[in-house]
Structures are given as structure tokens and as C-alpha cells.
């Protein structure tokens, strides 16, 4: 924090012990400060820091920022085929949805991303469930804006049926 004494710990156990003695409010404020500093210092290459930002904002009072970065972290992990990591980020983001002001576009991004990851790992039924939830999220929005997304989700649901050998539903 600005104007405060800075400590450096050589051993992680000492660092953990000091962190554990801090009040929850202090830790929360510290995480917020770190997240904002990262955003400011690395604004030109923020993509490389989305996971770190998501985790700091998750421990801060600004859960809306945590959700934003958690979705980006999930998408980034999915693009790198880090499926388990992407899944964890999207599941965390899903849990945050109920703690912030609901935005259908965020629900769509989470369910769509989670559906894609689950399809890649062969969890086809769960994938379809999330694709349906993604469809429901954007049906409350202007459907004309999301017409391409809806058709893409239909296509992906067909792929899941095909991969299970259910060609009638594909």
C-alpha cells in the first residue's frame, strides 16, 4: 500500500503466517490494490495477466471485475487447450454470476465456454446442458443480435449427439 512499510519474505511459510494474521478486510483491500496496480502497469498487455487479475479480484470486494477476468481466463485457457484449467475458471465464473448484477451476455459466455470445454473432454450430456443454458441466457436479449451464436450452439449440440452415435438427434 502507498506509504506503508514493505516486507520481503524469504520463506513461503513465513509469508503464509503473516498473511494469515492479517484481517480479512486488510487482505481484501490489498488484493484490490494489487489488481488495480496490475491493470495500470500492464494495460497494454493485459491478456497475459487475466488469471492473476481474476484471482486478486476474487479476493477483493469487486466481484464484478473478478467475473470479467474469470471469463477471460477461462477463454484464454480454452484457446490453449488447457481444458481442466478452463473448466475451473468457467465454474468459478458461474458461481460468481449470482453475486453480481446479472448480465445475460456474461451468462452466455460462461455457459458457451464451459459447453465447449466439456465437449472437448467427452462430457457430451453436460456440454449440451450448458449450450442450452447459453441459449436461454441470450434468448432474453435481442435474438437478432445473437442469431449467429444461436445457430453455432445448435450446430455444436448436433456434434455432441453425433459423437455419441445418436445420428437421429444430430
mmCIF file with all atom_site columns, N, CA and C in Angstrom, residues 33-106:
data_model
loop_
_atom_site.group_PDB
_atom_site.id
_atom_site.type_symbol
_atom_site.label_atom_id
_atom_site.label_alt_id
_atom_site.label_comp_id
_atom_site.label_asym_id
_atom_site.label_entity_id
_atom_site.label_seq_id
_atom_site.pdbx_PDB_ins_code
_atom_site.Cartn_x
_atom_site.Cartn_y
_atom_site.Cartn_z
_atom_site.occupancy
_atom_site.B_iso_or_equiv
_atom_site.pdbx_formal_charge
_atom_site.auth_seq_id
_atom_site.auth_comp_id
_atom_site.auth_asym_id
_atom_site.auth_atom_id
_atom_site.pdbx_PDB_model_num
ATOM 1   N N  . UNK A 1 33  ? -5.879  -3.548  -4.326  1.00 0.00 ? 33  UNK A N  1
ATOM 2   C CA . UNK A 1 33  ? -4.771  -2.661  -4.678  1.00 0.00 ? 33  UNK A CA 1
ATOM 3   C C  . UNK A 1 33  ? -3.843  -3.327  -5.694  1.00 0.00 ? 33  UNK A C  1
ATOM 4   N N  . UNK A 1 34  ? -3.508  -4.591  -5.478  1.00 0.00 ? 34  UNK A N  1
ATOM 5   C CA . UNK A 1 34  ? -2.619  -5.319  -6.386  1.00 0.00 ? 34  UNK A CA 1
ATOM 6   C C  . UNK A 1 34  ? -3.270  -5.459  -7.762  1.00 0.00 ? 34  UNK A C  1
ATOM 7   N N  . UNK A 1 35  ? -4.544  -5.820  -7.798  1.00 0.00 ? 35  UNK A N  1
ATOM 8   C CA . UNK A 1 35  ? -5.244  -5.977  -9.076  1.00 0.00 ? 35  UNK A CA 1
ATOM 9   C C  . UNK A 1 35  ? -5.264  -4.666  -9.853  1.00 0.00 ? 35  UNK A C  1
ATOM 10  N N  . UNK A 1 36  ? -5.567  -3.584  -9.181  1.00 0.00 ? 36  UNK A N  1
ATOM 11  C CA . UNK A 1 36  ? -5.603  -2.281  -9.850  1.00 0.00 ? 36  UNK A CA 1
ATOM 12  C C  . UNK A 1 36  ? -4.214  -1.867  -10.336 1.00 0.00 ? 36  UNK A C  1
ATOM 13  N N  . UNK A 1 37  ? -3.197  -2.191  -9.566  1.00 0.00 ? 37  UNK A N  1
ATOM 14  C CA . UNK A 1 37  ? -1.825  -1.879  -9.972  1.00 0.00 ? 37  UNK A CA 1
ATOM 15  C C  . UNK A 1 37  ? -1.445  -2.667  -11.224 1.00 0.00 ? 37  UNK A C  1
ATOM 16  N N  . UNK A 1 38  ? -1.808  -3.943  -11.267 1.00 0.00 ? 38  UNK A N  1
ATOM 17  C CA . UNK A 1 38  ? -1.521  -4.770  -12.442 1.00 0.00 ? 38  UNK A CA 1
ATOM 18  C C  . UNK A 1 38  ? -2.244  -4.212  -13.665 1.00 0.00 ? 38  UNK A C  1
ATOM 19  N N  . UNK A 1 39  ? -3.509  -3.854  -13.498 1.00 0.00 ? 39  UNK A N  1
ATOM 20  C CA . UNK A 1 39  ? -4.262  -3.272  -14.616 1.00 0.00 ? 39  UNK A CA 1
ATOM 21  C C  . UNK A 1 39  ? -3.580  -2.004  -15.131 1.00 0.00 ? 39  UNK A C  1
ATOM 22  N N  . UNK A 1 40  ? -3.108  -1.191  -14.225 1.00 0.00 ? 40  UNK A N  1
ATOM 23  C CA . UNK A 1 40  ? -2.468  0.070   -14.607 1.00 0.00 ? 40  UNK A CA 1
ATOM 24  C C  . UNK A 1 40  ? -1.106  -0.172  -15.270 1.00 0.00 ? 40  UNK A C  1
ATOM 25  N N  . UNK A 1 41  ? -0.284  -1.009  -14.655 1.00 0.00 ? 41  UNK A N  1
ATOM 26  C CA . UNK A 1 41  ? 1.076   -1.227  -15.146 1.00 0.00 ? 41  UNK A CA 1
ATOM 27  C C  . UNK A 1 41  ? 1.133   -2.015  -16.450 1.00 0.00 ? 41  UNK A C  1
ATOM 28  N N  . UNK A 1 42  ? 0.196   -2.933  -16.627 1.00 0.00 ? 42  UNK A N  1
ATOM 29  C CA . UNK A 1 42  ? 0.250   -3.824  -17.786 1.00 0.00 ? 42  UNK A CA 1
ATOM 30  C C  . UNK A 1 42  ? -0.960  -3.669  -18.701 1.00 0.00 ? 42  UNK A C  1
ATOM 31  N N  . UNK A 1 43  ? -1.515  -2.478  -18.757 1.00 0.00 ? 43  UNK A N  1
ATOM 32  C CA . UNK A 1 43  ? -2.726  -2.254  -19.553 1.00 0.00 ? 43  UNK A CA 1
ATOM 33  C C  . UNK A 1 43  ? -2.519  -2.555  -21.031 1.00 0.00 ? 43  UNK A C  1
ATOM 34  N N  . UNK A 1 44  ? -1.293  -2.433  -21.514 1.00 0.00 ? 44  UNK A N  1
ATOM 35  C CA . UNK A 1 44  ? -1.021  -2.686  -22.926 1.00 0.00 ? 44  UNK A CA 1
ATOM 36  C C  . UNK A 1 44  ? -0.868  -4.174  -23.247 1.00 0.00 ? 44  UNK A C  1
ATOM 37  N N  . UNK A 1 45  ? -0.735  -5.004  -22.233 1.00 0.00 ? 45  UNK A N  1
ATOM 38  C CA . UNK A 1 45  ? -0.615  -6.460  -22.451 1.00 0.00 ? 45  UNK A CA 1
ATOM 39  C C  . UNK A 1 45  ? -1.362  -7.229  -21.354 1.00 0.00 ? 45  UNK A C  1
ATOM 40  N N  . UNK A 1 46  ? -2.565  -6.800  -21.108 1.00 0.00 ? 46  UNK A N  1
ATOM 41  C CA . UNK A 1 46  ? -3.385  -7.333  -20.012 1.00 0.00 ? 46  UNK A CA 1
ATOM 42  C C  . UNK A 1 46  ? -3.730  -8.815  -20.203 1.00 0.00 ? 46  UNK A C  1
ATOM 43  N N  . UNK A 1 47  ? -3.751  -9.285  -21.464 1.00 0.00 ? 47  UNK A N  1
ATOM 44  C CA . UNK A 1 47  ? -4.121  -10.678 -21.738 1.00 0.00 ? 47  UNK A CA 1
ATOM 45  C C  . UNK A 1 47  ? -3.254  -11.679 -20.984 1.00 0.00 ? 47  UNK A C  1
ATOM 46  N N  . UNK A 1 48  ? -2.010  -11.343 -20.771 1.00 0.00 ? 48  UNK A N  1
ATOM 47  C CA . UNK A 1 48  ? -1.114  -12.249 -20.064 1.00 0.00 ? 48  UNK A CA 1
ATOM 48  C C  . UNK A 1 48  ? -1.321  -12.283 -18.559 1.00 0.00 ? 48  UNK A C  1
ATOM 49  N N  . UNK A 1 49  ? -2.210  -11.433 -18.068 1.00 0.00 ? 49  UNK A N  1
ATOM 50  C CA . UNK A 1 49  ? -2.404  -11.308 -16.623 1.00 0.00 ? 49  UNK A CA 1
ATOM 51  C C  . UNK A 1 49  ? -3.838  -11.587 -16.180 1.00 0.00 ? 49  UNK A C  1
ATOM 52  N N  . UNK A 1 50  ? -4.674  -12.104 -17.077 1.00 0.00 ? 50  UNK A N  1
ATOM 53  C CA . UNK A 1 50  ? -6.093  -12.264 -16.729 1.00 0.00 ? 50  UNK A CA 1
ATOM 54  C C  . UNK A 1 50  ? -6.313  -13.240 -15.574 1.00 0.00 ? 50  UNK A C  1
ATOM 55  N N  . UNK A 1 51  ? -5.534  -14.303 -15.492 1.00 0.00 ? 51  UNK A N  1
ATOM 56  C CA . UNK A 1 51  ? -5.699  -15.260 -14.391 1.00 0.00 ? 51  UNK A CA 1
ATOM 57  C C  . UNK A 1 51  ? -5.312  -14.630 -13.053 1.00 0.00 ? 51  UNK A C  1
ATOM 58  N N  . UNK A 1 52  ? -4.212  -13.915 -13.056 1.00 0.00 ? 52  UNK A N  1
ATOM 59  C CA . UNK A 1 52  ? -3.762  -13.248 -11.831 1.00 0.00 ? 52  UNK A CA 1
ATOM 60  C C  . UNK A 1 52  ? -4.792  -12.213 -11.398 1.00 0.00 ? 52  UNK A C  1
ATOM 61  N N  . UNK A 1 53  ? -5.288  -11.435 -12.364 1.00 0.00 ? 53  UNK A N  1
ATOM 62  C CA . UNK A 1 53  ? -6.299  -10.425 -12.053 1.00 0.00 ? 53  UNK A CA 1
ATOM 63  C C  . UNK A 1 53  ? -7.574  -11.067 -11.533 1.00 0.00 ? 53  UNK A C  1
ATOM 64  N N  . UNK A 1 54  ? -7.989  -12.158 -12.164 1.00 0.00 ? 54  UNK A N  1
ATOM 65  C CA . UNK A 1 54  ? -9.202  -12.852 -11.715 1.00 0.00 ? 54  UNK A CA 1
ATOM 66  C C  . UNK A 1 54  ? -9.060  -13.290 -10.264 1.00 0.00 ? 54  UNK A C  1
ATOM 67  N N  . UNK A 1 55  ? -7.908  -13.842 -9.922  1.00 0.00 ? 55  UNK A N  1
ATOM 68  C CA . UNK A 1 55  ? -7.704  -14.334 -8.555  1.00 0.00 ? 55  UNK A CA 1
ATOM 69  C C  . UNK A 1 55  ? -7.604  -13.204 -7.535  1.00 0.00 ? 55  UNK A C  1
ATOM 70  N N  . UNK A 1 56  ? -6.971  -12.101 -7.897  1.00 0.00 ? 56  UNK A N  1
ATOM 71  C CA . UNK A 1 56  ? -6.904  -10.973 -6.961  1.00 0.00 ? 56  UNK A CA 1
ATOM 72  C C  . UNK A 1 56  ? -8.282  -10.334 -6.782  1.00 0.00 ? 56  UNK A C  1
ATOM 73  N N  . UNK A 1 57  ? -8.997  -10.125 -7.880  1.00 0.00 ? 57  UNK A N  1
ATOM 74  C CA . UNK A 1 57  ? -10.329 -9.525  -7.761  1.00 0.00 ? 57  UNK A CA 1
ATOM 75  C C  . UNK A 1 57  ? -11.296 -10.462 -7.033  1.00 0.00 ? 57  UNK A C  1
ATOM 76  N N  . UNK A 1 58  ? -11.092 -11.767 -7.160  1.00 0.00 ? 58  UNK A N  1
ATOM 77  C CA . UNK A 1 58  ? -11.930 -12.741 -6.461  1.00 0.00 ? 58  UNK A CA 1
ATOM 78  C C  . UNK A 1 58  ? -11.807 -12.581 -4.947  1.00 0.00 ? 58  UNK A C  1
ATOM 79  N N  . UNK A 1 59  ? -10.673 -12.119 -4.499  1.00 0.00 ? 59  UNK A N  1
ATOM 80  C CA . UNK A 1 59  ? -10.425 -11.929 -3.068  1.00 0.00 ? 59  UNK A CA 1
ATOM 81  C C  . UNK A 1 59  ? -10.618 -10.477 -2.636  1.00 0.00 ? 59  UNK A C  1
ATOM 82  N N  . UNK A 1 60  ? -11.194 -9.684  -3.534  1.00 0.00 ? 60  UNK A N  1
ATOM 83  C CA . UNK A 1 60  ? -11.445 -8.266  -3.250  1.00 0.00 ? 60  UNK A CA 1
ATOM 84  C C  . UNK A 1 60  ? -12.952 -8.025  -3.208  1.00 0.00 ? 60  UNK A C  1
ATOM 85  N N  . UNK A 1 61  ? -13.361 -6.812  -2.884  1.00 0.00 ? 61  UNK A N  1
ATOM 86  C CA . UNK A 1 61  ? -14.801 -6.519  -2.886  1.00 0.00 ? 61  UNK A CA 1
ATOM 87  C C  . UNK A 1 61  ? -15.396 -6.391  -4.294  1.00 0.00 ? 61  UNK A C  1
ATOM 88  N N  . UNK A 1 62  ? -14.567 -6.293  -5.315  1.00 0.00 ? 62  UNK A N  1
ATOM 89  C CA . UNK A 1 62  ? -15.055 -6.051  -6.671  1.00 0.00 ? 62  UNK A CA 1
ATOM 90  C C  . UNK A 1 62  ? -15.256 -7.357  -7.437  1.00 0.00 ? 62  UNK A C  1
ATOM 91  N N  . UNK A 1 63  ? -16.308 -8.069  -7.077  1.00 0.00 ? 63  UNK A N  1
ATOM 92  C CA . UNK A 1 63  ? -16.576 -9.358  -7.704  1.00 0.00 ? 63  UNK A CA 1
ATOM 93  C C  . UNK A 1 63  ? -16.992 -9.226  -9.162  1.00 0.00 ? 63  UNK A C  1
ATOM 94  N N  . UNK A 1 64  ? -17.520 -8.073  -9.560  1.00 0.00 ? 64  UNK A N  1
ATOM 95  C CA . UNK A 1 64  ? -17.848 -7.880  -10.968 1.00 0.00 ? 64  UNK A CA 1
ATOM 96  C C  . UNK A 1 64  ? -16.585 -7.911  -11.825 1.00 0.00 ? 64  UNK A C  1
ATOM 97  N N  . UNK A 1 65  ? -15.494 -7.361  -11.324 1.00 0.00 ? 65  UNK A N  1
ATOM 98  C CA . UNK A 1 65  ? -14.213 -7.414  -12.045 1.00 0.00 ? 65  UNK A CA 1
ATOM 99  C C  . UNK A 1 65  ? -13.661 -8.842  -12.018 1.00 0.00 ? 65  UNK A C  1
ATOM 100 N N  . UNK A 1 66  ? -13.870 -9.535  -10.908 1.00 0.00 ? 66  UNK A N  1
ATOM 101 C CA . UNK A 1 66  ? -13.439 -10.933 -10.819 1.00 0.00 ? 66  UNK A CA 1
ATOM 102 C C  . UNK A 1 66  ? -14.142 -11.756 -11.884 1.00 0.00 ? 66  UNK A C  1
ATOM 103 N N  . UNK A 1 67  ? -15.440 -11.550 -12.035 1.00 0.00 ? 67  UNK A N  1
ATOM 104 C CA . UNK A 1 67  ? -16.209 -12.285 -13.041 1.00 0.00 ? 67  UNK A CA 1
ATOM 105 C C  . UNK A 1 67  ? -15.689 -11.979 -14.437 1.00 0.00 ? 67  UNK A C  1
ATOM 106 N N  . UNK A 1 68  ? -15.473 -10.720 -14.728 1.00 0.00 ? 68  UNK A N  1
ATOM 107 C CA . UNK A 1 68  ? -14.959 -10.312 -16.041 1.00 0.00 ? 68  UNK A CA 1
ATOM 108 C C  . UNK A 1 68  ? -13.652 -11.040 -16.361 1.00 0.00 ? 68  UNK A C  1
ATOM 109 N N  . UNK A 1 69  ? -12.715 -10.993 -15.434 1.00 0.00 ? 69  UNK A N  1
ATOM 110 C CA . UNK A 1 69  ? -11.414 -11.612 -15.681 1.00 0.00 ? 69  UNK A CA 1
ATOM 111 C C  . UNK A 1 69  ? -11.461 -13.133 -15.605 1.00 0.00 ? 69  UNK A C  1
ATOM 112 N N  . UNK A 1 70  ? -12.373 -13.687 -14.819 1.00 0.00 ? 70  UNK A N  1
ATOM 113 C CA . UNK A 1 70  ? -12.501 -15.143 -14.748 1.00 0.00 ? 70  UNK A CA 1
ATOM 114 C C  . UNK A 1 70  ? -12.993 -15.690 -16.093 1.00 0.00 ? 70  UNK A C  1
ATOM 115 N N  . UNK A 1 71  ? -13.926 -14.981 -16.725 1.00 0.00 ? 71  UNK A N  1
ATOM 116 C CA . UNK A 1 71  ? -14.396 -15.381 -18.056 1.00 0.00 ? 71  UNK A CA 1
ATOM 117 C C  . UNK A 1 71  ? -13.241 -15.316 -19.051 1.00 0.00 ? 71  UNK A C  1
ATOM 118 N N  . UNK A 1 72  ? -12.495 -14.222 -19.021 1.00 0.00 ? 72  UNK A N  1
ATOM 119 C CA . UNK A 1 72  ? -11.346 -14.089 -19.926 1.00 0.00 ? 72  UNK A CA 1
ATOM 120 C C  . UNK A 1 72  ? -10.299 -15.171 -19.665 1.00 0.00 ? 72  UNK A C  1
ATOM 121 N N  . UNK A 1 73  ? -10.073 -15.501 -18.401 1.00 0.00 ? 73  UNK A N  1
ATOM 122 C CA . UNK A 1 73  ? -9.113  -16.556 -18.060 1.00 0.00 ? 73  UNK A CA 1
ATOM 123 C C  . UNK A 1 73  ? -9.594  -17.906 -18.579 1.00 0.00 ? 73  UNK A C  1
ATOM 124 N N  . UNK A 1 74  ? -10.889 -18.164 -18.459 1.00 0.00 ? 74  UNK A N  1
ATOM 125 C CA . UNK A 1 74  ? -11.449 -19.401 -18.994 1.00 0.00 ? 74  UNK A CA 1
ATOM 126 C C  . UNK A 1 74  ? -11.298 -19.480 -20.499 1.00 0.00 ? 74  UNK A C  1
ATOM 127 N N  . UNK A 1 75  ? -11.575 -18.387 -21.184 1.00 0.00 ? 75  UNK A N  1
ATOM 128 C CA . UNK A 1 75  ? -11.437 -18.356 -22.641 1.00 0.00 ? 75  UNK A CA 1
ATOM 129 C C  . UNK A 1 75  ? -9.979  -18.523 -23.062 1.00 0.00 ? 75  UNK A C  1
ATOM 130 N N  . UNK A 1 76  ? -9.091  -17.889 -22.328 1.00 0.00 ? 76  UNK A N  1
ATOM 131 C CA . UNK A 1 76  ? -7.665  -17.997 -22.648 1.00 0.00 ? 76  UNK A CA 1
ATOM 132 C C  . UNK A 1 76  ? -7.176  -19.433 -22.452 1.00 0.00 ? 76  UNK A C  1
ATOM 133 N N  . UNK A 1 77  ? -7.560  -20.043 -21.358 1.00 0.00 ? 77  UNK A N  1
ATOM 134 C CA . UNK A 1 77  ? -7.163  -21.434 -21.106 1.00 0.00 ? 77  UNK A CA 1
ATOM 135 C C  . UNK A 1 77  ? -7.758  -22.361 -22.161 1.00 0.00 ? 77  UNK A C  1
ATOM 136 N N  . UNK A 1 78  ? -9.017  -22.135 -22.524 1.00 0.00 ? 78  UNK A N  1
ATOM 137 C CA . UNK A 1 78  ? -9.663  -22.965 -23.545 1.00 0.00 ? 78  UNK A CA 1
ATOM 138 C C  . UNK A 1 78  ? -8.956  -22.819 -24.890 1.00 0.00 ? 78  UNK A C  1
ATOM 139 N N  . UNK A 1 79  ? -8.564  -21.610 -25.241 1.00 0.00 ? 79  UNK A N  1
ATOM 140 C CA . UNK A 1 79  ? -7.845  -21.383 -26.502 1.00 0.00 ? 79  UNK A CA 1
ATOM 141 C C  . UNK A 1 79  ? -6.503  -22.099 -26.531 1.00 0.00 ? 79  UNK A C  1
ATOM 142 N N  . UNK A 1 80  ? -5.931  -22.332 -25.359 1.00 0.00 ? 80  UNK A N  1
ATOM 143 C CA . UNK A 1 80  ? -4.657  -23.051 -25.243 1.00 0.00 ? 80  UNK A CA 1
ATOM 144 C C  . UNK A 1 80  ? -4.860  -24.542 -24.960 1.00 0.00 ? 80  UNK A C  1
ATOM 145 N N  . UNK A 1 81  ? -6.099  -25.002 -25.046 1.00 0.00 ? 81  UNK A N  1
ATOM 146 C CA . UNK A 1 81  ? -6.476  -26.397 -24.774 1.00 0.00 ? 81  UNK A CA 1
ATOM 147 C C  . UNK A 1 81  ? -6.074  -26.856 -23.377 1.00 0.00 ? 81  UNK A C  1
ATOM 148 N N  . UNK A 1 82  ? -6.029  -25.936 -22.448 1.00 0.00 ? 82  UNK A N  1
ATOM 149 C CA . UNK A 1 82  ? -5.832  -26.263 -21.032 1.00 0.00 ? 82  UNK A CA 1
ATOM 150 C C  . UNK A 1 82  ? -7.232  -26.490 -20.464 1.00 0.00 ? 82  UNK A C  1
ATOM 151 N N  . UNK A 1 83  ? -7.819  -27.621 -20.837 1.00 0.00 ? 83  UNK A N  1
ATOM 152 C CA . UNK A 1 83  ? -9.241  -27.862 -20.598 1.00 0.00 ? 83  UNK A CA 1
ATOM 153 C C  . UNK A 1 83  ? -9.630  -27.869 -19.126 1.00 0.00 ? 83  UNK A C  1
ATOM 154 N N  . UNK A 1 84  ? -8.846  -28.508 -18.288 1.00 0.00 ? 84  UNK A N  1
ATOM 155 C CA . UNK A 1 84  ? -9.204  -28.559 -16.866 1.00 0.00 ? 84  UNK A CA 1
ATOM 156 C C  . UNK A 1 84  ? -9.119  -27.171 -16.235 1.00 0.00 ? 84  UNK A C  1
ATOM 157 N N  . UNK A 1 85  ? -8.114  -26.432 -16.619 1.00 0.00 ? 85  UNK A N  1
ATOM 158 C CA . UNK A 1 85  ? -7.960  -25.072 -16.111 1.00 0.00 ? 85  UNK A CA 1
ATOM 159 C C  . UNK A 1 85  ? -9.121  -24.197 -16.600 1.00 0.00 ? 85  UNK A C  1
ATOM 160 N N  . UNK A 1 86  ? -9.470  -24.327 -17.872 1.00 0.00 ? 86  UNK A N  1
ATOM 161 C CA . UNK A 1 86  ? -10.595 -23.562 -18.425 1.00 0.00 ? 86  UNK A CA 1
ATOM 162 C C  . UNK A 1 86  ? -11.878 -23.916 -17.694 1.00 0.00 ? 86  UNK A C  1
ATOM 163 N N  . UNK A 1 87  ? -12.064 -25.201 -17.461 1.00 0.00 ? 87  UNK A N  1
ATOM 164 C CA . UNK A 1 87  ? -13.262 -25.659 -16.752 1.00 0.00 ? 87  UNK A CA 1
ATOM 165 C C  . UNK A 1 87  ? -13.346 -25.017 -15.365 1.00 0.00 ? 87  UNK A C  1
ATOM 166 N N  . UNK A 1 88  ? -12.226 -25.022 -14.640 1.00 0.00 ? 88  UNK A N  1
ATOM 167 C CA . UNK A 1 88  ? -12.207 -24.431 -13.298 1.00 0.00 ? 88  UNK A CA 1
ATOM 168 C C  . UNK A 1 88  ? -12.551 -22.943 -13.335 1.00 0.00 ? 88  UNK A C  1
ATOM 169 N N  . UNK A 1 89  ? -11.997 -22.237 -14.305 1.00 0.00 ? 89  UNK A N  1
ATOM 170 C CA . UNK A 1 89  ? -12.281 -20.800 -14.419 1.00 0.00 ? 89  UNK A CA 1
ATOM 171 C C  . UNK A 1 89  ? -13.754 -20.556 -14.724 1.00 0.00 ? 89  UNK A C  1
ATOM 172 N N  . UNK A 1 90  ? -14.312 -21.327 -15.654 1.00 0.00 ? 90  UNK A N  1
ATOM 173 C CA . UNK A 1 90  ? -15.718 -21.132 -16.009 1.00 0.00 ? 90  UNK A CA 1
ATOM 174 C C  . UNK A 1 90  ? -16.649 -21.527 -14.858 1.00 0.00 ? 90  UNK A C  1
ATOM 175 N N  . UNK A 1 91  ? -16.309 -22.573 -14.126 1.00 0.00 ? 91  UNK A N  1
ATOM 176 C CA . UNK A 1 91  ? -17.132 -22.982 -12.976 1.00 0.00 ? 91  UNK A CA 1
ATOM 177 C C  . UNK A 1 91  ? -17.077 -21.902 -11.889 1.00 0.00 ? 91  UNK A C  1
ATOM 178 N N  . UNK A 1 92  ? -15.903 -21.344 -11.660 1.00 0.00 ? 92  UNK A N  1
ATOM 179 C CA . UNK A 1 92  ? -15.785 -20.245 -10.697 1.00 0.00 ? 92  UNK A CA 1
ATOM 180 C C  . UNK A 1 92  ? -16.612 -19.052 -11.158 1.00 0.00 ? 92  UNK A C  1
ATOM 181 N N  . UNK A 1 93  ? -16.530 -18.743 -12.443 1.00 0.00 ? 93  UNK A N  1
ATOM 182 C CA . UNK A 1 93  ? -17.314 -17.632 -13.001 1.00 0.00 ? 93  UNK A CA 1
ATOM 183 C C  . UNK A 1 93  ? -18.806 -17.892 -12.846 1.00 0.00 ? 93  UNK A C  1
ATOM 184 N N  . UNK A 1 94  ? -19.208 -19.125 -13.045 1.00 0.00 ? 94  UNK A N  1
ATOM 185 C CA . UNK A 1 94  ? -20.619 -19.493 -12.888 1.00 0.00 ? 94  UNK A CA 1
ATOM 186 C C  . UNK A 1 94  ? -21.082 -19.223 -11.461 1.00 0.00 ? 94  UNK A C  1
ATOM 187 N N  . UNK A 1 95  ? -20.243 -19.525 -10.495 1.00 0.00 ? 95  UNK A N  1
ATOM 188 C CA . UNK A 1 95  ? -20.564 -19.253 -9.097  1.00 0.00 ? 95  UNK A CA 1
ATOM 189 C C  . UNK A 1 95  ? -20.647 -17.765 -8.783  1.00 0.00 ? 95  UNK A C  1
ATOM 190 N N  . UNK A 1 96  ? -19.905 -16.966 -9.525  1.00 0.00 ? 96  UNK A N  1
ATOM 191 C CA . UNK A 1 96  ? -19.921 -15.517 -9.310  1.00 0.00 ? 96  UNK A CA 1
ATOM 192 C C  . UNK A 1 96  ? -21.158 -14.844 -9.895  1.00 0.00 ? 96  UNK A C  1
ATOM 193 N N  . UNK A 1 97  ? -21.784 -15.488 -10.869 1.00 0.00 ? 97  UNK A N  1
ATOM 194 C CA . UNK A 1 97  ? -22.952 -14.882 -11.530 1.00 0.00 ? 97  UNK A CA 1
ATOM 195 C C  . UNK A 1 97  ? -24.025 -14.447 -10.547 1.00 0.00 ? 97  UNK A C  1
ATOM 196 N N  . UNK A 1 98  ? -24.241 -15.232 -9.514  1.00 0.00 ? 98  UNK A N  1
ATOM 197 C CA . UNK A 1 98  ? -25.296 -14.915 -8.545  1.00 0.00 ? 98  UNK A CA 1
ATOM 198 C C  . UNK A 1 98  ? -24.873 -13.832 -7.548  1.00 0.00 ? 98  UNK A C  1
ATOM 199 N N  . UNK A 1 99  ? -23.608 -13.431 -7.586  1.00 0.00 ? 99  UNK A N  1
ATOM 200 C CA . UNK A 1 99  ? -23.102 -12.454 -6.617  1.00 0.00 ? 99  UNK A CA 1
ATOM 201 C C  . UNK A 1 99  ? -22.923 -11.059 -7.212  1.00 0.00 ? 99  UNK A C  1
ATOM 202 N N  . UNK A 1 100 ? -23.217 -10.928 -8.494  1.00 0.00 ? 100 UNK A N  1
ATOM 203 C CA . UNK A 1 100 ? -23.081 -9.630  -9.166  1.00 0.00 ? 100 UNK A CA 1
ATOM 204 C C  . UNK A 1 100 ? -24.381 -9.316  -9.894  1.00 0.00 ? 100 UNK A C  1
ATOM 205 N N  . UNK A 1 101 ? -24.462 -8.123  -10.443 1.00 0.00 ? 101 UNK A N  1
ATOM 206 C CA . UNK A 1 101 ? -25.627 -7.758  -11.249 1.00 0.00 ? 101 UNK A CA 1
ATOM 207 C C  . UNK A 1 101 ? -25.625 -8.646  -12.491 1.00 0.00 ? 101 UNK A C  1
ATOM 208 N N  . UNK A 1 102 ? -26.718 -9.371  -12.689 1.00 0.00 ? 102 UNK A N  1
ATOM 209 C CA . UNK A 1 102 ? -26.802 -10.353 -13.773 1.00 0.00 ? 102 UNK A CA 1
ATOM 210 C C  . UNK A 1 102 ? -26.764 -9.675  -15.136 1.00 0.00 ? 102 UNK A C  1
ATOM 211 N N  . UNK A 1 103 ? -25.881 -10.177 -15.985 1.00 0.00 ? 103 UNK A N  1
ATOM 212 C CA . UNK A 1 103 ? -25.813 -9.732  -17.370 1.00 0.00 ? 103 UNK A CA 1
ATOM 213 C C  . UNK A 1 103 ? -25.908 -10.964 -18.256 1.00 0.00 ? 103 UNK A C  1
ATOM 214 N N  . UNK A 1 104 ? -26.954 -11.060 -19.070 1.00 0.00 ? 104 UNK A N  1
ATOM 215 C CA . UNK A 1 104 ? -27.133 -12.239 -19.918 1.00 0.00 ? 104 UNK A CA 1
ATOM 216 C C  . UNK A 1 104 ? -25.919 -12.551 -20.794 1.00 0.00 ? 104 UNK A C  1
ATOM 217 N N  . UNK A 1 105 ? -25.231 -11.526 -21.258 1.00 0.00 ? 105 UNK A N  1
ATOM 218 C CA . UNK A 1 105 ? -24.073 -11.767 -22.122 1.00 0.00 ? 105 UNK A CA 1
ATOM 219 C C  . UNK A 1 105 ? -22.964 -12.512 -21.370 1.00 0.00 ? 105 UNK A C  1
ATOM 220 N N  . UNK A 1 106 ? -22.808 -12.228 -20.078 1.00 0.00 ? 106 UNK A N  1
ATOM 221 C CA . UNK A 1 106 ? -21.803 -12.945 -19.291 1.00 0.00 ? 106 UNK A CA 1
ATOM 222 C C  . UNK A 1 106 ? -22.226 -14.390 -19.062 1.00 0.00 ? 106 UNK A C  1
#
